[in-house]
Coordinates of C-alpha atoms in Angstrom, one line a residue:
X1 CA 17.9 -5.4 4.5
X2 CA 15.2 -2.8 4.8
X3 CA 13.7 -1.2 1.7
X4 CA 11.2 1.6 1.0
X5 CA 8.6 1.1 -1.7
X6 CA 5.9 3.4 -3.1
X7 CA 2.8 1.5 -4.4
X8 CA 0.0 3.1 -6.4
X9 CA -3.1 1.0 -6.9
X10 CA -5.6 2.0 -9.6
X11 CA -9.2 0.8 -10.3
X12 CA -12.2 0.7 -8.1
X13 CA -10.2 0.9 -4.9
X14 CA -11.8 3.7 -2.9
X15 CA -14.9 2.9 -0.8
X16 CA -14.1 -0.8 -0.6
X17 CA -12.1 -0.8 2.7
X18 CA -8.8 -1.0 0.8
X19 CA -6.9 1.2 3.3
X20 CA -8.0 -0.7 6.3
X21 CA -7.3 -4.0 4.6
X22 CA -3.9 -2.8 3.4
X23 CA -3.0 -1.7 6.9
X24 CA -4.0 -5.1 8.3
X25 CA -1.9 -6.9 5.7
X26 CA 1.1 -4.6 6.2
X27 CA 1.0 -5.2 10.0
X28 CA 0.8 -9.0 9.5
X29 CA 3.9 -8.7 7.3
X30 CA 5.8 -6.6 9.8
X31 CA 5.9 -3.5 7.6
X32 CA 5.9 0.1 8.5
X33 CA 4.5 3.0 6.4
X34 CA 1.3 4.6 5.5
X35 CA -1.7 4.3 3.1
X36 CA -4.0 7.0 1.8
X37 CA -6.7 7.7 -0.8
X38 CA -5.6 10.1 -3.5
X39 CA -7.9 12.7 -5.1
X40 CA -7.6 11.0 -8.5
X41 CA -9.2 7.8 -7.2
X42 CA -6.0 5.8 -6.6
X43 CA -4.8 4.3 -3.3
X44 CA -1.2 5.2 -2.4
X45 CA 1.0 3.2 -0.1
X46 CA 4.5 3.7 1.2
X47 CA 5.9 0.6 2.9
X48 CA 9.2 -0.2 4.5
X49 CA 10.5 -3.6 5.5
X50 CA 12.1 -6.7 4.1
X51 CA 12.1 -7.2 0.3
X52 CA 10.1 -10.4 0.7
X53 CA 7.4 -8.8 2.9
X54 CA 7.1 -5.8 0.5
X55 CA 6.6 -8.2 -2.4
X56 CA 3.9 -10.1 -0.5
X57 CA 2.1 -6.7 0.1
X58 CA 2.4 -5.9 -3.6
X59 CA 1.0 -9.3 -4.5
X60 CA -1.9 -8.7 -2.1
X61 CA -2.5 -5.3 -3.7
X62 CA -3.0 -6.9 -7.1
X63 CA -6.1 -8.6 -5.7
X64 CA -7.1 -6.3 -2.8
X65 CA -10.1 -6.7 -0.6
X66 CA -13.2 -8.5 -1.8
X67 CA -15.1 -5.5 -3.3
X68 CA -12.0 -3.9 -5.0
X69 CA -11.5 -4.0 -8.8
X70 CA -7.8 -3.5 -9.2
X71 CA -6.7 -2.6 -12.8
X72 CA -3.1 -1.7 -12.2
X73 CA -0.4 -1.7 -9.5
X74 CA 2.7 0.4 -9.9
X75 CA 5.6 0.2 -7.5
X76 CA 9.0 1.8 -7.2
X77 CA 11.7 1.8 -4.6
X78 CA 12.8 5.0 -2.8
X79 CA 14.7 6.4 0.1
X80 CA 13.9 5.0 3.6
X81 CA 11.8 7.4 5.7
X82 CA 12.0 5.3 8.8
X83 CA 8.3 5.0 9.5
X84 CA 7.2 3.8 12.9
X85 CA 4.0 1.7 12.6
X86 CA 1.6 1.7 9.7
X87 CA -0.9 4.6 9.5
X88 CA -4.0 5.3 7.6
X89 CA -3.9 8.9 6.4
X90 CA -7.1 10.7 5.6

Protein backbone atom coordinates (compact mmCIF):
# COMPACT_ATOMS: atom_id res chain seq x y z
CA UNK A 1 0.00 0.00 0.00
CA UNK A 2 1.29 3.44 -0.95
CA UNK A 3 1.41 6.14 1.71
CA UNK A 4 2.35 9.83 1.71
CA UNK A 5 4.49 11.22 4.51
CA UNK A 6 5.68 14.75 5.27
CA UNK A 7 9.02 14.86 7.09
CA UNK A 8 10.55 17.95 8.71
CA UNK A 9 14.21 17.74 9.78
CA UNK A 10 15.57 20.30 12.24
CA UNK A 11 19.13 21.13 13.29
CA UNK A 12 22.22 21.93 11.21
CA UNK A 13 20.75 20.46 8.07
CA UNK A 14 21.31 23.11 5.39
CA UNK A 15 24.64 23.47 3.63
CA UNK A 16 25.60 19.86 4.41
CA UNK A 17 24.30 18.14 1.21
CA UNK A 18 21.16 16.95 3.01
CA UNK A 19 18.87 17.41 -0.01
CA UNK A 20 21.14 15.55 -2.44
CA UNK A 21 21.74 12.76 0.08
CA UNK A 22 18.02 12.48 0.87
CA UNK A 23 17.21 12.27 -2.83
CA UNK A 24 19.78 9.49 -3.25
CA UNK A 25 18.34 7.56 -0.29
CA UNK A 26 14.77 8.01 -1.52
CA UNK A 27 15.63 6.77 -5.00
CA UNK A 28 17.45 3.73 -3.55
CA UNK A 29 14.29 2.97 -1.55
CA UNK A 30 12.02 3.38 -4.58
CA UNK A 31 10.26 6.45 -3.20
CA UNK A 32 8.74 9.36 -5.09
CA UNK A 33 8.43 12.91 -3.78
CA UNK A 34 10.48 16.01 -3.16
CA UNK A 35 12.93 17.67 -0.78
CA UNK A 36 13.58 21.37 -0.17
CA UNK A 37 15.25 23.78 2.23
CA UNK A 38 12.83 25.92 4.21
CA UNK A 39 13.52 29.55 5.11
CA UNK A 40 13.55 28.69 8.83
CA UNK A 41 16.60 26.42 8.41
CA UNK A 42 14.72 23.10 8.28
CA UNK A 43 14.75 20.54 5.49
CA UNK A 44 11.29 19.45 4.34
CA UNK A 45 10.56 16.18 2.55
CA UNK A 46 7.40 14.75 1.04
CA UNK A 47 7.76 11.06 0.22
CA UNK A 48 5.43 8.46 -1.22
CA UNK A 49 5.90 4.71 -1.30
CA UNK A 50 5.60 1.65 0.87
CA UNK A 51 5.36 2.10 4.63
CA UNK A 52 8.58 0.10 5.08
CA UNK A 53 10.54 2.27 2.62
CA UNK A 54 9.18 5.47 4.19
CA UNK A 55 10.26 4.27 7.65
CA UNK A 56 13.76 3.53 6.31
CA UNK A 57 13.95 7.10 4.95
CA UNK A 58 12.81 8.51 8.30
CA UNK A 59 15.43 6.38 10.08
CA UNK A 60 18.09 7.75 7.69
CA UNK A 61 16.89 11.33 8.30
CA UNK A 62 17.53 10.93 12.03
CA UNK A 63 21.26 10.63 11.20
CA UNK A 64 21.46 12.40 7.83
CA UNK A 65 24.66 12.95 5.84
CA UNK A 66 28.06 13.11 7.56
CA UNK A 67 28.15 16.87 8.30
CA UNK A 68 24.52 17.17 9.44
CA UNK A 69 23.60 17.67 13.09
CA UNK A 70 19.98 16.55 13.30
CA UNK A 71 18.15 17.63 16.45
CA UNK A 72 14.59 16.57 15.57
CA UNK A 73 12.64 14.70 12.90
CA UNK A 74 8.88 15.20 12.71
CA UNK A 75 6.75 13.09 10.37
CA UNK A 76 3.07 12.85 9.62
CA UNK A 77 1.03 11.07 6.99
CA UNK A 78 -1.10 12.91 4.47
CA UNK A 79 -3.01 12.52 1.23
CA UNK A 80 -1.24 10.97 -1.74
CA UNK A 81 -0.10 13.50 -4.34
CA UNK A 82 1.11 10.89 -6.87
CA UNK A 83 4.61 12.26 -7.35
CA UNK A 84 6.64 10.96 -10.29
CA UNK A 85 10.33 10.69 -9.39
CA UNK A 86 12.04 12.45 -6.51
CA UNK A 87 12.90 16.12 -7.05
CA UNK A 88 15.15 18.58 -5.26
CA UNK A 89 13.31 21.88 -5.07
CA UNK A 90 15.17 25.15 -4.70
